[in-house]
Amino acid sequence: MSDALRTSHLTKVYGAGDLAVRALDDVTLSLPSGRFTSIMGSSGSGKSTFMHVVAGLERATSGTVVIGDLDLSSAGDDALTRMRRDHVGFIFPSFNLLPNYSVRQNVLLPLRLGRRRPEGPWFERIVETLGLGGLLAKTPEQLSGGQQQRAAIARALLGRPEVILADEPTGSLDSATSTEVLELLRICVREFGQTVVMASHDVAAAAFAEQTVLLSDGRVAGKVSNPTTRSILTALEALDVRVGIE
Ligand code: ADP
Ligand code: MG
């Protein structure tokens, strides 16, 4: 199986001198295409930094990221823009909806920019699953935080990008909606062969994936295949023991 995303010795340092924070420390990973991978770790373990760097939104301090065939460290701005527009869907808390557009316009925007049309049944399914039916004509400021989050998820999924990068996609959702969103991500992988990489500090959310990568202090601390809540917790406990011994 080919890799959708590869990182090699990826390091990200914020600040300098005594204040330097090594948010990512030598992360080498290959994530297969057509799979659902979760990146799990406690707050501050480097999940969001990882997602931003692999999305090409922040430059790594050192190391490389390859998405599909594109090496982000050597790619020009045009190639990066095309990659983000045509091949990757983002579910990031910092990716706000555009305030002067309706929810419908926001959701359709990536397709419009890529001069593509939405597929009717998929649009309906996403809108229904995410409970956006009655909200399409509203503007983002008329929505609650959770509703905005659901609209942002619809925007990311509609064009069926090859790779979906999601940072805490269920962060501001109630548990019923969280489950539906996670099931929708699963459908993207199982039915449409998309690749999902999802960062979450929530064990139950991480367990929806087919494999879990554990991050600790910016390092890959372990991997769990076919994760369950229990197997992730067991792996995390083992980490604590190791850290305790050091
Ligand atoms: P997570 O998403 O797992 O909670 P982050 O990637 O947000 O972790 O943060 C990893 C580490 O990097 C933390 O110590 C955080 O304080 C630090 N960090 C993240 N972003 C910045 C930034 N822009 N400037 C300085 N430090 C940062
Ligand atoms: Mg984070």
CSV table of C-alpha atoms and ligand atoms in Angstrom, one decimal:
chain,number,residue,atom,x,y,z
A,1,MET,CA,0.0,0.0,0.0
A,2,SER,CA,1.4,3.4,-0.9
A,3,ASP,CA,1.9,6.1,1.7
A,4,ALA,CA,-0.4,9.1,1.7
A,5,LEU,CA,1.9,11.0,4.1
A,6,ARG,CA,5.5,10.5,5.1
A,7,THR,CA,7.6,12.5,7.5
A,8,SER,CA,11.3,12.0,8.1
A,9,HIS,CA,13.1,13.4,11.1
A,10,LEU,CA,10.6,16.1,11.4
A,11,THR,CA,11.5,18.7,14.1
A,12,LYS,CA,9.8,21.9,15.0
A,13,VAL,CA,11.3,24.3,17.6
A,14,TYR,CA,9.4,27.3,18.7
A,15,GLY,CA,11.5,30.2,20.2
A,16,ALA,CA,15.2,30.2,20.8
A,17,GLY,CA,17.7,29.8,23.6
A,18,ASP,CA,16.4,29.0,27.1
A,19,LEU,CA,12.8,29.6,25.9
A,20,ALA,CA,13.0,27.1,23.0
A,21,VAL,CA,10.2,24.6,22.9
A,22,ARG,CA,10.8,21.4,20.9
A,23,ALA,CA,7.2,20.8,19.8
A,24,LEU,CA,8.2,18.1,17.4
A,25,ASP,CA,11.3,16.0,18.0
A,26,ASP,CA,12.5,13.8,15.2
A,27,VAL,CA,9.2,12.4,14.0
A,28,THR,CA,9.6,9.8,11.3
A,29,LEU,CA,6.3,8.3,10.2
A,30,SER,CA,4.7,6.7,7.2
A,31,LEU,CA,0.9,6.8,7.0
A,32,PRO,CA,-0.6,4.5,4.4
A,33,SER,CA,-3.2,5.8,2.0
A,34,GLY,CA,-6.8,4.7,2.4
A,35,ARG,CA,-6.5,4.4,6.1
A,36,PHE,CA,-7.8,6.2,9.2
A,37,THR,CA,-4.9,7.1,11.5
A,38,SER,CA,-5.3,8.9,14.8
A,39,ILE,CA,-2.6,10.9,16.5
A,40,MET,CA,-3.1,10.7,20.2
A,41,GLY,CA,-1.4,12.4,23.0
A,42,SER,CA,-2.0,14.6,26.0
A,43,SER,CA,-2.3,18.4,25.7
A,44,GLY,CA,1.1,19.9,24.6
A,45,SER,CA,2.4,16.7,23.1
A,46,GLY,CA,2.7,18.3,19.7
A,47,LYS,CA,-0.4,17.1,17.9
A,48,SER,CA,-1.5,20.5,16.5
A,49,THR,CA,2.1,21.3,15.6
A,50,PHE,CA,2.3,18.0,13.7
A,51,MET,CA,-1.0,18.8,11.8
A,52,HIS,CA,0.0,22.3,10.9
A,53,VAL,CA,3.4,21.3,9.7
A,54,VAL,CA,2.1,18.4,7.6
A,55,ALA,CA,-0.6,20.6,6.2
A,56,GLY,CA,2.1,23.0,5.0
A,57,LEU,CA,0.7,25.8,7.2
A,58,GLU,CA,3.9,26.0,9.2
A,59,ARG,CA,7.5,25.2,8.1
A,60,ALA,CA,9.4,22.5,9.9
A,61,THR,CA,12.6,23.5,11.6
A,62,SER,CA,14.2,20.5,10.0
A,63,GLY,CA,13.1,17.2,8.4
A,64,THR,CA,10.8,16.6,5.5
A,65,VAL,CA,7.1,16.0,4.8
A,66,VAL,CA,5.9,14.3,1.7
A,67,ILE,CA,2.1,14.3,0.9
A,68,GLY,CA,1.4,12.0,-2.1
A,69,ASP,CA,4.3,12.9,-4.4
A,70,LEU,CA,4.8,16.4,-3.1
A,71,ASP,CA,7.8,17.2,-0.9
A,72,LEU,CA,6.6,20.2,1.1
A,73,SER,CA,10.0,21.4,2.0
A,74,SER,CA,11.0,22.0,-1.6
A,75,ALA,CA,7.5,22.8,-3.1
A,76,GLY,CA,6.8,26.3,-4.3
A,77,ASP,CA,3.9,28.4,-3.2
A,78,ASP,CA,1.8,27.5,-6.2
A,79,ALA,CA,2.3,23.8,-5.8
A,80,LEU,CA,1.4,24.1,-2.1
A,81,THR,CA,-1.7,26.1,-2.8
A,82,ARG,CA,-2.9,23.5,-5.4
A,83,MET,CA,-2.1,20.6,-3.0
A,84,ARG,CA,-4.2,22.2,-0.3
A,85,ARG,CA,-7.0,23.1,-2.7
A,86,ASP,CA,-7.3,19.9,-4.7
A,87,HIS,CA,-6.0,17.1,-2.6
A,88,VAL,CA,-6.4,17.9,1.1
A,89,GLY,CA,-9.4,18.7,3.3
A,90,PHE,CA,-8.8,20.5,6.6
A,91,ILE,CA,-10.8,20.3,9.7
A,92,PHE,CA,-8.8,22.7,11.9
A,93,PRO,CA,-10.2,24.9,14.7
A,94,SER,CA,-8.3,27.8,13.3
A,95,PHE,CA,-9.9,27.5,9.9
A,96,ASN,CA,-12.8,29.8,10.4
A,97,LEU,CA,-15.8,30.1,8.1
A,98,LEU,CA,-15.9,33.3,6.0
A,99,PRO,CA,-18.2,35.7,7.9
A,100,ASN,CA,-19.9,37.3,4.9
A,101,TYR,CA,-20.9,34.1,3.3
A,102,SER,CA,-23.8,31.7,4.1
A,103,VAL,CA,-23.2,28.3,5.4
A,104,ARG,CA,-24.0,26.8,2.0
A,105,GLN,CA,-21.5,29.1,0.3
A,106,ASN,CA,-18.9,28.4,2.9
A,107,VAL,CA,-19.4,24.6,2.5
A,108,LEU,CA,-19.2,24.8,-1.3
A,109,LEU,CA,-16.3,27.2,-1.4
A,110,PRO,CA,-13.4,24.7,-1.9
A,111,LEU,CA,-15.2,23.1,-4.8
A,112,ARG,CA,-15.9,26.4,-6.4
A,113,LEU,CA,-12.3,27.4,-6.1
A,114,GLY,CA,-11.3,24.1,-7.8
A,115,ARG,CA,-14.1,24.7,-10.4
A,116,ARG,CA,-15.7,21.4,-9.4
A,117,ARG,CA,-19.4,20.5,-8.8
A,118,PRO,CA,-20.7,18.8,-5.7
A,119,GLU,CA,-22.3,15.5,-6.1
A,120,GLY,CA,-25.9,15.8,-5.1
A,121,PRO,CA,-26.3,12.7,-3.0
A,122,TRP,CA,-23.0,13.2,-1.1
A,123,PHE,CA,-23.9,16.8,-0.4
A,124,GLU,CA,-27.3,15.7,1.0
A,125,ARG,CA,-25.7,13.0,3.1
A,126,ILE,CA,-23.2,15.3,4.7
A,127,VAL,CA,-25.7,18.0,5.3
A,128,GLU,CA,-28.1,15.4,6.9
A,129,THR,CA,-25.5,13.7,9.0
A,130,LEU,CA,-24.1,16.9,10.3
A,131,GLY,CA,-27.6,18.4,10.9
A,132,LEU,CA,-26.9,21.4,8.7
A,133,GLY,CA,-30.2,21.3,6.8
A,134,GLY,CA,-31.8,24.2,8.5
A,135,LEU,CA,-28.6,26.2,8.7
A,136,LEU,CA,-27.5,26.5,5.1
A,137,ALA,CA,-28.9,30.0,4.6
A,138,LYS,CA,-27.5,31.4,7.8
A,139,THR,CA,-24.2,33.2,8.3
A,140,PRO,CA,-21.5,31.8,10.6
A,141,GLU,CA,-22.2,34.4,13.3
A,142,GLN,CA,-25.7,33.1,13.6
A,143,LEU,CA,-24.4,29.7,14.5
A,144,SER,CA,-23.2,28.2,17.8
A,145,GLY,CA,-19.5,27.0,18.1
A,146,GLY,CA,-20.6,23.4,17.6
A,147,GLN,CA,-22.7,24.3,14.5
A,148,GLN,CA,-19.7,26.2,13.0
A,149,GLN,CA,-17.6,23.2,13.7
A,150,ARG,CA,-20.0,21.0,11.8
A,151,ALA,CA,-20.1,23.4,8.9
A,152,ALA,CA,-16.3,23.4,8.7
A,153,ILE,CA,-16.4,19.6,8.7
A,154,ALA,CA,-18.9,19.6,5.8
A,155,ARG,CA,-16.6,22.0,3.9
A,156,ALA,CA,-13.7,19.7,4.3
A,157,LEU,CA,-15.5,16.5,3.3
A,158,LEU,CA,-17.6,17.6,0.4
A,159,GLY,CA,-15.0,17.6,-2.3
A,160,ARG,CA,-13.8,14.1,-1.2
A,161,PRO,CA,-10.1,15.1,-1.0
A,162,GLU,CA,-7.6,12.3,-1.0
A,163,VAL,CA,-6.3,13.3,2.4
A,164,ILE,CA,-8.3,14.7,5.3
A,165,LEU,CA,-6.3,16.3,8.1
A,166,ALA,CA,-8.4,16.9,11.2
A,167,ASP,CA,-7.2,18.5,14.4
A,168,GLU,CA,-9.5,17.7,17.3
A,169,PRO,CA,-12.5,17.6,15.0
A,170,THR,CA,-14.9,16.7,17.8
A,171,GLY,CA,-13.5,19.2,20.2
A,172,SER,CA,-16.6,21.4,20.5
A,173,LEU,CA,-19.3,18.8,19.7
A,174,ASP,CA,-21.7,17.0,22.0
A,175,SER,CA,-21.1,13.2,22.3
A,176,ALA,CA,-23.9,12.2,19.9
A,177,THR,CA,-22.6,14.5,17.2
A,178,SER,CA,-19.0,13.5,17.9
A,179,THR,CA,-19.9,9.9,17.2
A,180,GLU,CA,-21.6,10.8,13.9
A,181,VAL,CA,-18.6,12.9,12.8
A,182,LEU,CA,-16.2,10.0,13.6
A,183,GLU,CA,-18.5,7.6,11.7
A,184,LEU,CA,-18.5,10.0,8.8
A,185,LEU,CA,-14.7,10.0,8.8
A,186,ARG,CA,-14.8,6.2,8.8
A,187,ILE,CA,-17.2,6.2,5.8
A,188,CYS,CA,-14.7,8.5,4.0
A,189,VAL,CA,-12.1,5.8,4.4
A,190,ARG,CA,-14.1,2.7,3.9
A,191,GLU,CA,-16.4,3.7,1.1
A,192,PHE,CA,-14.3,6.3,-0.7
A,193,GLY,CA,-10.8,5.2,0.0
A,194,GLN,CA,-9.8,8.5,1.4
A,195,THR,CA,-7.0,8.9,4.0
A,196,VAL,CA,-7.8,10.4,7.3
A,197,VAL,CA,-5.3,11.7,9.8
A,198,MET,CA,-6.9,12.9,13.0
A,199,ALA,CA,-5.3,14.4,16.1
A,200,SER,CA,-7.2,14.0,19.3
A,201,HIS,CA,-6.5,14.0,23.0
A,202,ASP,CA,-9.7,12.0,23.5
A,203,VAL,CA,-9.1,8.2,23.8
A,204,ALA,CA,-12.6,7.2,22.6
A,205,ALA,CA,-12.3,9.4,19.5
A,206,ALA,CA,-8.8,8.1,18.8
A,207,ALA,CA,-10.1,4.5,19.0
A,208,PHE,CA,-12.3,5.1,16.0
A,209,ALA,CA,-9.2,4.9,13.8
A,210,GLU,CA,-7.6,1.9,12.3
A,211,GLN,CA,-4.2,2.7,13.8
A,212,THR,CA,-3.1,5.1,16.5
A,213,VAL,CA,0.2,6.9,16.8
A,214,LEU,CA,1.0,8.0,20.3
A,215,LEU,CA,2.8,11.3,20.7
A,216,SER,CA,4.6,12.3,23.8
A,217,ASP,CA,6.7,15.4,24.2
A,218,GLY,CA,6.9,15.8,20.4
A,219,ARG,CA,8.1,12.2,19.9
A,220,VAL,CA,6.5,9.1,18.5
A,221,ALA,CA,6.1,7.1,21.6
A,222,GLY,CA,4.2,4.1,20.3
A,223,LYS,CA,1.7,2.7,17.8
A,224,VAL,CA,-1.5,0.8,18.3
A,225,SER,CA,-3.1,-1.2,15.5
A,226,ASN,CA,-6.8,-1.7,15.5
A,227,PRO,CA,-7.1,0.4,18.6
A,228,THR,CA,-9.8,0.1,21.2
A,229,THR,CA,-10.2,2.5,24.1
A,230,ARG,CA,-8.7,-0.2,26.3
A,231,SER,CA,-5.6,-0.9,24.1
A,232,ILE,CA,-4.8,2.8,23.8
A,233,LEU,CA,-5.1,3.3,27.6
A,234,THR,CA,-2.9,0.2,28.1
A,235,ALA,CA,-0.3,1.7,25.7
A,236,LEU,CA,-0.4,5.0,27.4
A,237,GLU,CA,0.0,3.4,30.8
A,238,ALA,CA,3.1,1.6,29.6
A,239,LEU,CA,4.5,5.0,28.5
A,240,ASP,CA,4.0,6.5,31.9
A,241,VAL,CA,5.9,3.6,33.4
A,242,ARG,CA,8.8,4.2,31.1
A,243,VAL,CA,8.8,7.9,31.7
A,244,GLY,CA,8.7,7.2,35.4
A,245,ILE,CA,11.8,5.0,35.2
A,246,GLU,CA,13.9,7.5,33.3
B,1,ADP,P1,-1.1,19.7,21.4
B,1,ADP,O1,-1.9,20.0,20.1
B,1,ADP,O2,-0.8,18.2,21.4
B,1,ADP,O3,-1.8,20.1,22.6
B,1,ADP,P2,0.8,21.7,20.4
B,1,ADP,O4,1.3,21.2,19.2
B,1,ADP,O5,-0.3,22.7,20.4
B,1,ADP,O6,0.3,20.4,21.3
B,1,ADP,O7,2.0,22.2,21.3
B,1,ADP,C1,3.2,21.5,21.5
B,1,ADP,C2,4.1,22.4,22.3
B,1,ADP,O8,4.5,23.5,21.5
B,1,ADP,C3,3.5,23.0,23.6
B,1,ADP,O9,4.6,23.0,24.6
B,1,ADP,C4,3.1,24.4,23.1
B,1,ADP,O10,3.1,25.2,24.2
B,1,ADP,C5,4.2,24.7,22.1
B,1,ADP,N1,3.7,25.6,21.1
B,1,ADP,C6,2.7,25.4,20.2
B,1,ADP,N2,2.6,26.4,19.4
B,1,ADP,C7,3.5,27.4,19.7
B,1,ADP,C8,3.8,28.7,19.3
B,1,ADP,N3,3.2,29.2,18.2
B,1,ADP,N4,4.8,29.3,19.9
B,1,ADP,C9,5.5,28.8,21.0
B,1,ADP,N5,5.2,27.6,21.4
B,1,ADP,C10,4.2,26.8,20.9
B,2,MG,MG,-3.8,20.7,19.8
